Short mmCIF file of C-alpha atoms and ligand atoms in Angstrom, two decimals:
data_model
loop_
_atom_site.label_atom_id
_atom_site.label_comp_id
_atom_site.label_asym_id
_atom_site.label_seq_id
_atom_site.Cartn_x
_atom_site.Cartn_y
_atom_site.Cartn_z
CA UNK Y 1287 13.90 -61.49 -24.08
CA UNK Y 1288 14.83 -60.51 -20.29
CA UNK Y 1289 17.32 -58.19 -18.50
CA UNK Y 1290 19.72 -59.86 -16.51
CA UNK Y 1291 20.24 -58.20 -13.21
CA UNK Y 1292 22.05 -59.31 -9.66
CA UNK Y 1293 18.44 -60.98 -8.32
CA UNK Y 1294 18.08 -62.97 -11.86
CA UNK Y 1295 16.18 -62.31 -14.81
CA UNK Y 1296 13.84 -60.22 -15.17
CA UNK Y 1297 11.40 -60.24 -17.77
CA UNK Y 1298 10.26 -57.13 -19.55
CA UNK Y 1299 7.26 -56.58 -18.14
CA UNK Y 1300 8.35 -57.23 -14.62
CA UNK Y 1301 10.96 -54.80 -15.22
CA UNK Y 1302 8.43 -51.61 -16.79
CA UNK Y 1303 6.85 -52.35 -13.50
CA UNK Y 1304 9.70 -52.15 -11.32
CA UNK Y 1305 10.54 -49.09 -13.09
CA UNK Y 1306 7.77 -47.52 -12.89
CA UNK Y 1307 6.85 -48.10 -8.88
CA UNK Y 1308 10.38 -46.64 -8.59
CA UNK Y 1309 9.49 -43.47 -11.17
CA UNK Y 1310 5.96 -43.09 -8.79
CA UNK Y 1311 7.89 -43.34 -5.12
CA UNK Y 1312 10.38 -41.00 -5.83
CA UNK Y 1313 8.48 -38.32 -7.89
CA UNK Y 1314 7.87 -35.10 -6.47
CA UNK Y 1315 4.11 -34.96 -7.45
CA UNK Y 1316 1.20 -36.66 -5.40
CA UNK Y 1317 0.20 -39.86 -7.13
CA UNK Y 1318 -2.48 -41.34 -6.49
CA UNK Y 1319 -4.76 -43.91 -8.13
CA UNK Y 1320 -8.18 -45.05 -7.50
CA UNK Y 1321 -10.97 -47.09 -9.09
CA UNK Y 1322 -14.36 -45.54 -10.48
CA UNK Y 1323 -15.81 -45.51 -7.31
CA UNK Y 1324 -13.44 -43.25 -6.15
CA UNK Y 1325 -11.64 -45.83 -3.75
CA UNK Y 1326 -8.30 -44.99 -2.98
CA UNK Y 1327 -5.86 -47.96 -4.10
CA UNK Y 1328 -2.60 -46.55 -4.13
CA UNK Y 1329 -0.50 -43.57 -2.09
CA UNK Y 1330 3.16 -42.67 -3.05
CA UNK Y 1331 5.33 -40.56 -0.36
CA UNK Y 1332 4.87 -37.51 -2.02
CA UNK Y 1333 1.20 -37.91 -1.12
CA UNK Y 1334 1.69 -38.11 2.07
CA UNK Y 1335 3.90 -35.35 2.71
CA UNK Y 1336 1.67 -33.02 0.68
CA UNK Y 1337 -1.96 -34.10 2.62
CA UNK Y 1338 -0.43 -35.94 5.39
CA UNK Y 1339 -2.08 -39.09 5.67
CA UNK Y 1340 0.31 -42.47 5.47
CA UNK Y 1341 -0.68 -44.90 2.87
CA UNK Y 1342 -2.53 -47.38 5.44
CA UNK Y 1343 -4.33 -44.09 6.54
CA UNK Y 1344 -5.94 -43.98 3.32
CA UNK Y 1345 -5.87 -47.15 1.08
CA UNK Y 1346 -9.66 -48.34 0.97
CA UNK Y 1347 -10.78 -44.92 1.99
CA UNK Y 1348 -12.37 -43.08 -0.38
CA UNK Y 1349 -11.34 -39.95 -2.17
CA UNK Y 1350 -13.81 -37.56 -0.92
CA UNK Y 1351 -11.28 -36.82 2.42
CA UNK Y 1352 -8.90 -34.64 0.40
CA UNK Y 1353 -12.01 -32.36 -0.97
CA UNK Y 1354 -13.05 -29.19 0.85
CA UNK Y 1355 -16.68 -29.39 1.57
CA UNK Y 1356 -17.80 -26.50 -1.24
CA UNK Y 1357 -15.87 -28.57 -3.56
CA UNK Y 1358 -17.62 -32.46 -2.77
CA UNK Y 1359 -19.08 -32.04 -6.65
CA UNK Y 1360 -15.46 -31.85 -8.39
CA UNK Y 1361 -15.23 -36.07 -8.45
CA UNK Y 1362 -18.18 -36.28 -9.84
CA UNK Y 1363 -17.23 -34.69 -12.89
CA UNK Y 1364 -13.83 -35.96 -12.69
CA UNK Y 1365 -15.14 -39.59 -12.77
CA UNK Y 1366 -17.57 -38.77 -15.56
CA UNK Y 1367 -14.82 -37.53 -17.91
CA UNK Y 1368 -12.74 -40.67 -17.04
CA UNK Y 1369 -15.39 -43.02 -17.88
CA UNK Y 1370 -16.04 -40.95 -21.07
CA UNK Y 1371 -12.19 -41.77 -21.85
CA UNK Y 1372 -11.07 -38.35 -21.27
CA UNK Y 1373 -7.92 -36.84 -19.47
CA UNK Y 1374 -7.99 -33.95 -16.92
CA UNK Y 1375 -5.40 -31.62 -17.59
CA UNK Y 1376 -3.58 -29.02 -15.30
CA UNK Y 1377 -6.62 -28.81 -13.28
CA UNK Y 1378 -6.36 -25.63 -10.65
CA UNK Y 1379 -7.90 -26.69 -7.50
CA UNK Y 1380 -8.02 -26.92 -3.82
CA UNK Y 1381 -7.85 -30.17 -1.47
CA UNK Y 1382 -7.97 -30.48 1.94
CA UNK Y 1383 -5.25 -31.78 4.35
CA UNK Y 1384 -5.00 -34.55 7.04
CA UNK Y 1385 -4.85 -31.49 9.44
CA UNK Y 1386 -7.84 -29.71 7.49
CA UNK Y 1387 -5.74 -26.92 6.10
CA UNK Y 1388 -6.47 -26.15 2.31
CA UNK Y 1389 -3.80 -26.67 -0.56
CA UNK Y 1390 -3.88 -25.13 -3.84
CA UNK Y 1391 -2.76 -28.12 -6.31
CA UNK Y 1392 -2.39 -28.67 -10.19
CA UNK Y 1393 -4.36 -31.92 -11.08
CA UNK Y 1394 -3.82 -33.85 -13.92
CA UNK Y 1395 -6.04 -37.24 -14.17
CA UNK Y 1396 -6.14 -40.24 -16.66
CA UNK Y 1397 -7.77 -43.20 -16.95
CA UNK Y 1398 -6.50 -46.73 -15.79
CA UNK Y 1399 -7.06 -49.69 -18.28
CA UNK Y 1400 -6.93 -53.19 -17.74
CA UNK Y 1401 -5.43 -55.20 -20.41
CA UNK Y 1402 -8.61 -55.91 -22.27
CA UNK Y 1403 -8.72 -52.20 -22.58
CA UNK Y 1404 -11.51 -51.31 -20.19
CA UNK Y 1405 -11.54 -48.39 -17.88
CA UNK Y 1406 -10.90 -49.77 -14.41
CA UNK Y 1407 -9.70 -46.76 -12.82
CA UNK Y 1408 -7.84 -43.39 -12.44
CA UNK Y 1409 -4.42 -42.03 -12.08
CA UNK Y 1410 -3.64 -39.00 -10.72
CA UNK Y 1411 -1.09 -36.36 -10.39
CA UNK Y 1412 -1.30 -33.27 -7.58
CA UNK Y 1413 1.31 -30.74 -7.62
CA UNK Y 1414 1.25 -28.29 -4.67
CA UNK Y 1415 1.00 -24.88 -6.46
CA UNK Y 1416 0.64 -22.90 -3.12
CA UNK Y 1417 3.89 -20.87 -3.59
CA UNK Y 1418 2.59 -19.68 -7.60
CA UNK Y 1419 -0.89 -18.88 -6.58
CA UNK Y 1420 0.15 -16.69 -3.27
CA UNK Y 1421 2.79 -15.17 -6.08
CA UNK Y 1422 0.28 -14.48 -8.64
CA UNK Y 1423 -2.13 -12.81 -6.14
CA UNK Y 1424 0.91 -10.58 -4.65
CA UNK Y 1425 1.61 -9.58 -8.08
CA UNK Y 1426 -2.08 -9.18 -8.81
CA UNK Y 1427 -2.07 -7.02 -5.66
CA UNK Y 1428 1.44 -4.89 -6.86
CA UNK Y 1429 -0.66 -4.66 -9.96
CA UNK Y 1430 -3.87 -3.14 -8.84
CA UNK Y 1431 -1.89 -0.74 -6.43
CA UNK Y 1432 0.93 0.11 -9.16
CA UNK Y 1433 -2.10 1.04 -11.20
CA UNK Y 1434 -3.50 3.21 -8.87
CA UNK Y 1435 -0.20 5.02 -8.19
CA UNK Y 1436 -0.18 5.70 -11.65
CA UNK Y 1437 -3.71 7.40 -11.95
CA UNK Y 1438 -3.18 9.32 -9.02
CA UNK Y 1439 0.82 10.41 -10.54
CA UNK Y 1440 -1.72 11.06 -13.90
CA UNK Y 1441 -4.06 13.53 -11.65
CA UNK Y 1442 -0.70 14.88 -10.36
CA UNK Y 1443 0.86 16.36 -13.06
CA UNK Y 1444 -2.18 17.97 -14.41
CA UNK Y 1445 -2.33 19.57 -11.20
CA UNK Y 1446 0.94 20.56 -11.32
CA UNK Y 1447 0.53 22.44 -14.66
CA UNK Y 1448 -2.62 23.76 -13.43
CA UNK Y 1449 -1.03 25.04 -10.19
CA UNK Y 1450 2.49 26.36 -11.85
CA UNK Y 1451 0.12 27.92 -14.71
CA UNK Y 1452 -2.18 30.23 -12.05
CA UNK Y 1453 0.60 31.71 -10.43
CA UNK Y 1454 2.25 32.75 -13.89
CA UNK Y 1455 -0.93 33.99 -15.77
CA UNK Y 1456 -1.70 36.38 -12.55
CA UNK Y 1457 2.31 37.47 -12.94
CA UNK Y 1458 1.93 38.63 -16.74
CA UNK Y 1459 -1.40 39.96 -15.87
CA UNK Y 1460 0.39 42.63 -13.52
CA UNK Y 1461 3.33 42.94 -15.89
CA UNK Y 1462 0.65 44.06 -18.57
CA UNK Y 1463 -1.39 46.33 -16.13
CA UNK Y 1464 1.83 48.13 -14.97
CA UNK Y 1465 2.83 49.33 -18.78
CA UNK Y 1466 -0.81 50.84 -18.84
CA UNK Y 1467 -1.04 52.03 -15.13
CA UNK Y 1468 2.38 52.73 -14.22
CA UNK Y 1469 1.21 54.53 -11.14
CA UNK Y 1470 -0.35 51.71 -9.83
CA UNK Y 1471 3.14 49.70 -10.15
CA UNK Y 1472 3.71 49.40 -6.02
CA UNK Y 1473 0.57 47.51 -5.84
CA UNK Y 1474 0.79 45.48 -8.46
CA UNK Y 1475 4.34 44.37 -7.62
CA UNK Y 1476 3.06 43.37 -4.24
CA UNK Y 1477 0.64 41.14 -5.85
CA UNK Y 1478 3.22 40.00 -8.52
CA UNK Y 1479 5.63 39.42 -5.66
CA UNK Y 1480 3.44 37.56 -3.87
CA UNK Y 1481 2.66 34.81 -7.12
CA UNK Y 1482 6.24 34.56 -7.53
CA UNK Y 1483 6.82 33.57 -3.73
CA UNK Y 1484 3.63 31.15 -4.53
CA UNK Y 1485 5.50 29.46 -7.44
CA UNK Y 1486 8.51 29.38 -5.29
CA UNK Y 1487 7.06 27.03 -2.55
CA UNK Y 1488 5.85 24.64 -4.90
CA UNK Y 1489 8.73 24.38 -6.70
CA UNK Y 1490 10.36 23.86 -3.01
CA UNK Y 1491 7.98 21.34 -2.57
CA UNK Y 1492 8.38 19.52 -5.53
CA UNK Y 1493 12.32 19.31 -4.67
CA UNK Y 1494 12.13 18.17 -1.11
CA UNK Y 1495 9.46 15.22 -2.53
CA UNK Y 1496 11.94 14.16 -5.36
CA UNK Y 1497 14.76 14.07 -2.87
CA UNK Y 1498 12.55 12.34 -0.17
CA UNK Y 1499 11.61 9.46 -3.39
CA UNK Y 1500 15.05 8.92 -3.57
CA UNK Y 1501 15.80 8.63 0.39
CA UNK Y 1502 17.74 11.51 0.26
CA UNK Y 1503 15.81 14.20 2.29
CA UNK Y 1504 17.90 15.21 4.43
CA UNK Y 1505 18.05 17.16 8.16
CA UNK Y 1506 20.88 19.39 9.71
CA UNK Y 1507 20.07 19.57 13.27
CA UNK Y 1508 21.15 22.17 15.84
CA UNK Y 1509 19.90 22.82 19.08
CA UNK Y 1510 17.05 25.40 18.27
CA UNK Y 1511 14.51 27.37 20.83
CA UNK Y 1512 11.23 25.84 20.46
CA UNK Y 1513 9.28 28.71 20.34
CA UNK Y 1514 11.44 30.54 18.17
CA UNK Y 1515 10.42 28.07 15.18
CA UNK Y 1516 6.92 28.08 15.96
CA UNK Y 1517 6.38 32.15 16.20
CA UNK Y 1518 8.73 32.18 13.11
CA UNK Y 1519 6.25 29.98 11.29
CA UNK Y 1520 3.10 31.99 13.14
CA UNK Y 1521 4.93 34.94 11.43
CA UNK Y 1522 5.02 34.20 8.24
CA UNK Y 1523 1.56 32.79 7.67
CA UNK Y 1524 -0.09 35.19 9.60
CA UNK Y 1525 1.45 38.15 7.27
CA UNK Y 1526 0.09 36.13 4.22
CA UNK Y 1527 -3.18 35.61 6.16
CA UNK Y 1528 -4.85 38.53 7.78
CA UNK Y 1529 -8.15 37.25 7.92
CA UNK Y 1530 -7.75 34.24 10.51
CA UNK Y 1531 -6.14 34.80 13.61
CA UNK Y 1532 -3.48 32.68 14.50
CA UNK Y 1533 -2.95 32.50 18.56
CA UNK Y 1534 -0.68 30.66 20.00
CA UNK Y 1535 -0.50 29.14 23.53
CA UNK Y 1536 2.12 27.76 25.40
CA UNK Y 1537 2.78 27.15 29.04
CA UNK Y 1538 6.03 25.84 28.91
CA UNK Y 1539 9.61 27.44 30.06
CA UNK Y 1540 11.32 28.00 26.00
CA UNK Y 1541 13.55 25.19 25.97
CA UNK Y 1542 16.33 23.89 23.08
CA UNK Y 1543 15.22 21.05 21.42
CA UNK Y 1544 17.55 19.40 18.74
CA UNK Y 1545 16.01 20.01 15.43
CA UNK Y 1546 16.71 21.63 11.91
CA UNK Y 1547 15.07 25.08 12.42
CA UNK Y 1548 14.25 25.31 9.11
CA UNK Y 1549 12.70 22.13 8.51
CA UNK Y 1550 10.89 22.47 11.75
CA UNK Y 1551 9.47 26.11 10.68
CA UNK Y 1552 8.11 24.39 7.18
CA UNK Y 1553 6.28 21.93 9.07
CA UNK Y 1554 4.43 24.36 11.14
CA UNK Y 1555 3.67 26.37 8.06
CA UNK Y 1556 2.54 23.40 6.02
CA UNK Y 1557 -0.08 22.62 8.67
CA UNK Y 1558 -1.02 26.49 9.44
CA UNK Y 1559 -1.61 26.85 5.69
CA UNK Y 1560 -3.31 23.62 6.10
CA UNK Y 1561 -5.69 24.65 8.70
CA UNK Y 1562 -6.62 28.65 7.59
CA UNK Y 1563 -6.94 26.89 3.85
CA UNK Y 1564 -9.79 24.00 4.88
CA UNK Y 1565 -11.15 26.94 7.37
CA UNK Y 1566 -12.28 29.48 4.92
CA UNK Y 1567 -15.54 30.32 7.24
CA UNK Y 1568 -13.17 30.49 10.21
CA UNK Y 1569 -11.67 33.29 11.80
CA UNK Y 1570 -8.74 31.63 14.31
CA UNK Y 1571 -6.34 28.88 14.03
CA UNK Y 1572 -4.92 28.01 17.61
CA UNK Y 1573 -1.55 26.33 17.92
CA UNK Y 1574 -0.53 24.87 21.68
CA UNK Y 1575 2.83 23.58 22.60
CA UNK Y 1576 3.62 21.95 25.74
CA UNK Y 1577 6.55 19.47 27.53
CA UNK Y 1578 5.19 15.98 28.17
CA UNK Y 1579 8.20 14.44 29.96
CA UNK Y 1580 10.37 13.67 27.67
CA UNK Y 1581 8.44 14.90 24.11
CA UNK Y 1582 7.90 18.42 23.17
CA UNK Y 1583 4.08 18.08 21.63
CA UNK Y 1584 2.85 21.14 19.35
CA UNK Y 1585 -0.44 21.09 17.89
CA UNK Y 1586 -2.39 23.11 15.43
CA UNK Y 1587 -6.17 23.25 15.62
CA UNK Y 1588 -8.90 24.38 13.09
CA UNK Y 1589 -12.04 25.04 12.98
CA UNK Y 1590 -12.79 23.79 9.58
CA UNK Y 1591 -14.54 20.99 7.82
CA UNK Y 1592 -12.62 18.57 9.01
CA UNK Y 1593 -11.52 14.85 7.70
CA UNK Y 1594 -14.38 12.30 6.91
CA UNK Y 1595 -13.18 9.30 8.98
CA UNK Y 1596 -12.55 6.62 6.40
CA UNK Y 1597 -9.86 9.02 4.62
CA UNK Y 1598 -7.99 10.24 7.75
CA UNK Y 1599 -5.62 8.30 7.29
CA UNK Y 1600 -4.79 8.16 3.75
CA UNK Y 1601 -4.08 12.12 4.22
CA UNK Y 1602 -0.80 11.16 4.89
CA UNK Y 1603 -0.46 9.34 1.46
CA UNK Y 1604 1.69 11.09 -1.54
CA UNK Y 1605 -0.59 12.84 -4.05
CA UNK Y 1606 -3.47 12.12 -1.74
CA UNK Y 1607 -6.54 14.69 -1.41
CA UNK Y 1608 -9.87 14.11 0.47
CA UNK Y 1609 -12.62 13.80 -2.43
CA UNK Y 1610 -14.59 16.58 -1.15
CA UNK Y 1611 -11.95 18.77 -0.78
CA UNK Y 1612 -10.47 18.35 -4.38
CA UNK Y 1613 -12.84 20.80 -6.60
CA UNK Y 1614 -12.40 23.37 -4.18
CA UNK Y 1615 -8.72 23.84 -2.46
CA UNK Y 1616 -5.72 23.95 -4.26
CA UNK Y 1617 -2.96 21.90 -3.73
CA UNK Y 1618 -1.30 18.78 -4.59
CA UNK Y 1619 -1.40 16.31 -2.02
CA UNK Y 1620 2.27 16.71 -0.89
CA UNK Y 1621 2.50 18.63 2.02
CA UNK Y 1622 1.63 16.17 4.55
CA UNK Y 1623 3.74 13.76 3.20
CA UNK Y 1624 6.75 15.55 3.55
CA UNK Y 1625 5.50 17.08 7.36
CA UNK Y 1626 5.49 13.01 7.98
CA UNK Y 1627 9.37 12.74 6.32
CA UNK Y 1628 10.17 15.34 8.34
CA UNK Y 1629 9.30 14.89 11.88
CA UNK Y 1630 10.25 11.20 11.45
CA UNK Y 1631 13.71 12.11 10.16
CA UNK Y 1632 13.58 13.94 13.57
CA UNK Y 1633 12.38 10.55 15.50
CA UNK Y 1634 9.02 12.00 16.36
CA UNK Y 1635 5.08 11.23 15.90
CA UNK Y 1636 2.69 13.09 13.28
CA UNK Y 1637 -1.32 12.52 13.34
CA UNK Y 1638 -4.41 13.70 13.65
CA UNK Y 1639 -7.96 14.10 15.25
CA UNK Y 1640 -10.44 15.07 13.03
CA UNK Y 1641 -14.29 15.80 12.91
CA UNK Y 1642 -16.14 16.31 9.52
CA UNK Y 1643 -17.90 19.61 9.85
CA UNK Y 1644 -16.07 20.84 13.38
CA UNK Y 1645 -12.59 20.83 12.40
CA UNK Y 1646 -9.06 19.11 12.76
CA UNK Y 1647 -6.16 18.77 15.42
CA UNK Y 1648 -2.85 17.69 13.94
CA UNK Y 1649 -0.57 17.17 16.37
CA UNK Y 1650 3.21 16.38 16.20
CA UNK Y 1651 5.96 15.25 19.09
CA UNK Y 1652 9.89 15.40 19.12
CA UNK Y 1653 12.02 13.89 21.68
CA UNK Y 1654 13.68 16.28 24.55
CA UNK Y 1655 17.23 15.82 23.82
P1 LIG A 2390 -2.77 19.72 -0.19
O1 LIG A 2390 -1.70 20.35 -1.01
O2 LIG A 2390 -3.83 19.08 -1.00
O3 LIG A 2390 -3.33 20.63 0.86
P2 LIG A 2390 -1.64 18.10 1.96
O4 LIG A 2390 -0.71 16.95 1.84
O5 LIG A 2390 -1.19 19.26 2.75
O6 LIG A 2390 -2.02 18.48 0.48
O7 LIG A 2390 -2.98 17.55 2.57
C1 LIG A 2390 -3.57 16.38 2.06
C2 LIG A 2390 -5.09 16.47 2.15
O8 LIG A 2390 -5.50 16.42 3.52
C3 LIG A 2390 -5.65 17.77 1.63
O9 LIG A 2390 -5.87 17.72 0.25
C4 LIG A 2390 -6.93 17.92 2.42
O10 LIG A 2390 -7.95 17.23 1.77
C5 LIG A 2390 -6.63 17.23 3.75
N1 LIG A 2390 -6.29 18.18 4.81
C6 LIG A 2390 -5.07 18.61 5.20
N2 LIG A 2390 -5.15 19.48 6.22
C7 LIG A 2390 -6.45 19.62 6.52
C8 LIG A 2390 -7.20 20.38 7.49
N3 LIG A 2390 -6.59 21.16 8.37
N4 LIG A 2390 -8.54 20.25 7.49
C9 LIG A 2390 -9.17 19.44 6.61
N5 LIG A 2390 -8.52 18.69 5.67
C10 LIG A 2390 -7.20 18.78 5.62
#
């Protein structure tokens, strides 16, 4: 029986033939078939435009151009499981381009019989899987870090009870030592007091980081005296601080700068608390201010332990606390976070300089006008 068609009639193997060189040239996938000497006999377009070569580039040559040189040992065991009669299926591998750059492919290779049933040769299908691999290891990577957020949000709220819990168990401690010693009451409501305005920051904390997760931290500036927000902030810490002297230079003129006082005033404190609490053999915290053209640069120097270089910069990190410092400093890994919301919400530069066992610098700019 044949298939008539406008050129004659066909018969029907002439016609699975045409039909099939038609399925191969316009497939997306790299076919490609060779005998068991791994000659190259035939090259559809897809196989060029995924290696590069043309078909007379590579018809004769044999298949060992398209393997990366730590991967020459693959077509060995290819050919061995085609002679054997077997399939490869869904193969994940790499091959090497005309212009030597490396693909990650999907291989699938059969056998070729003659029509006395013999193995003569292979067939095989590449499909470029570049795009799914580089997924797969950017989700591996969201993974691994997703993970690690999680452990360190884990550590966080343990901390947080931890943290919340001290401040309360020293309050109803004084509550119970003022029914017995009532004439001790001034004292112990000055300690009292002073737990309660403990709780109160971190609970201010804790508010300014849930607003800054959800973008909505927020600045209301004014135009403020510089050193007004910095001797404010010297103020407070230093009355909660007697035992490290806080000096402060400055050779500047005062001059308005356009900030949110308030904001401004927690960012100095952050750091000040910062610096007397990783100073606890110290006795002075120095803070300098000065006009650099067209940035007003403040910085706030300790003489504490200091940063160990490979975390310095992962200070700035939510929830993150230099290992050595963890057992022995409260805290909960916020504060710089929030200094680094801050003074960029203000268009201006946070870092530091830092030597393990000499002590830290952080410095911080905002723009003159
Ligand atoms: P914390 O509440 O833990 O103090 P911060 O965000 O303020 O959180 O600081 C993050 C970490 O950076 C701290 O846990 C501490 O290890 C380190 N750090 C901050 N300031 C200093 C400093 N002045 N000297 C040494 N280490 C510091």
């Amino acid at each position: 029986m044949g298939i008539e068609s406008t050129s004659g009639v066909f018969n029907d193997i002439e016609w699975k033939q045409a039909m099939l060189a038609s399925i191969v040239e316009s497939s997306e996938d790299a076919i490609i078939s060779k005998t068991l000497e791994s000659i190259i006999t035939s090259w559809n377009q897809s196989a060029e435009r995924l290696f590069g070569y043309t078909e007379e580039e590579v018809l004769g040559k044999h298949i060992s151009i398209l393997l990366p040189a730590d991967r020459l040992n693959e077509e060995e065991v290819i050919i061995k499981s085609i002679i054997a009669g077997d399939r490869i299926d869904h193969f994940q591998t790499v091959r090497r381009k005309k212009d030597g750059s490396l693909v990650d492919i999907s291989l699938t290779v059969s056998p070729v019989r003659n029509n006395a049933g013999e193995i003569i040769g292979a067939s095989k299908i590449a499909r470029d899987i570049s795009i799914q691999v580089a997924m797969e290891a950017r989700l591996t990577q969201a993974n691994i870090e997703l993970q690690k957020s999680n452990l360190y949000k884990d550590e966080f709220i343990g901390l947080l009870g931890h943290e919340l819990r001290t401040p309360l168990t020293s309050v109803k401690a004084c509550i119970q030592l003022m029914r017995e010693w009532p004439e001790r009451i001034g004292e112990l409501t000055n300690k009292a007091d002073k737990q309660v305005n403990r709780m109160t920051n971190l609970l201010v904390e804790l508010v300014d980081f849930a607003k800054s997760q959800a973008g909505r931290l927020e600045i209301n500036t004014v135009p403020t005296s510089a050193t007004e927000f910095i001797n404010n902030a010297i103020e407070t810490v230093q009355q909660s601080h007697p035992e490290h002297a806080i000096r402060y230079e400055s050779e500047h003129q005062d001059l308005l700068l356009n900030v949110d006082a308030l904001r401004m005033e927690q960012v100095v404190i952050n750091l000040l608390t910062n610096a007397i609490k990783y100073s606890p053999g110290a006795t002075e915290v120095i803070v300098r201010s000065a006009r650099e053209g067209e940035v007003f640069h403040v910085s706030v120097q300790d003489f504490g332990m200091g940063i160990p270089q490979a975390e310095v910069e992962n200070i700035w990190n939510r929830f993150y606390r230099v290992k050595g410092h963890r057992a022995n400093f409260k805290g909960l890994g916020l504060g710089l976070h929030l200094c680094r919301q801050l003074i960029s919400l203000h268009k201006g530069r946070i870092w530091v300089e830092s030597t393990e066992g000499t002590g830290s610098v952080f410095h911080f700019t905002l723009p003159i006008n």
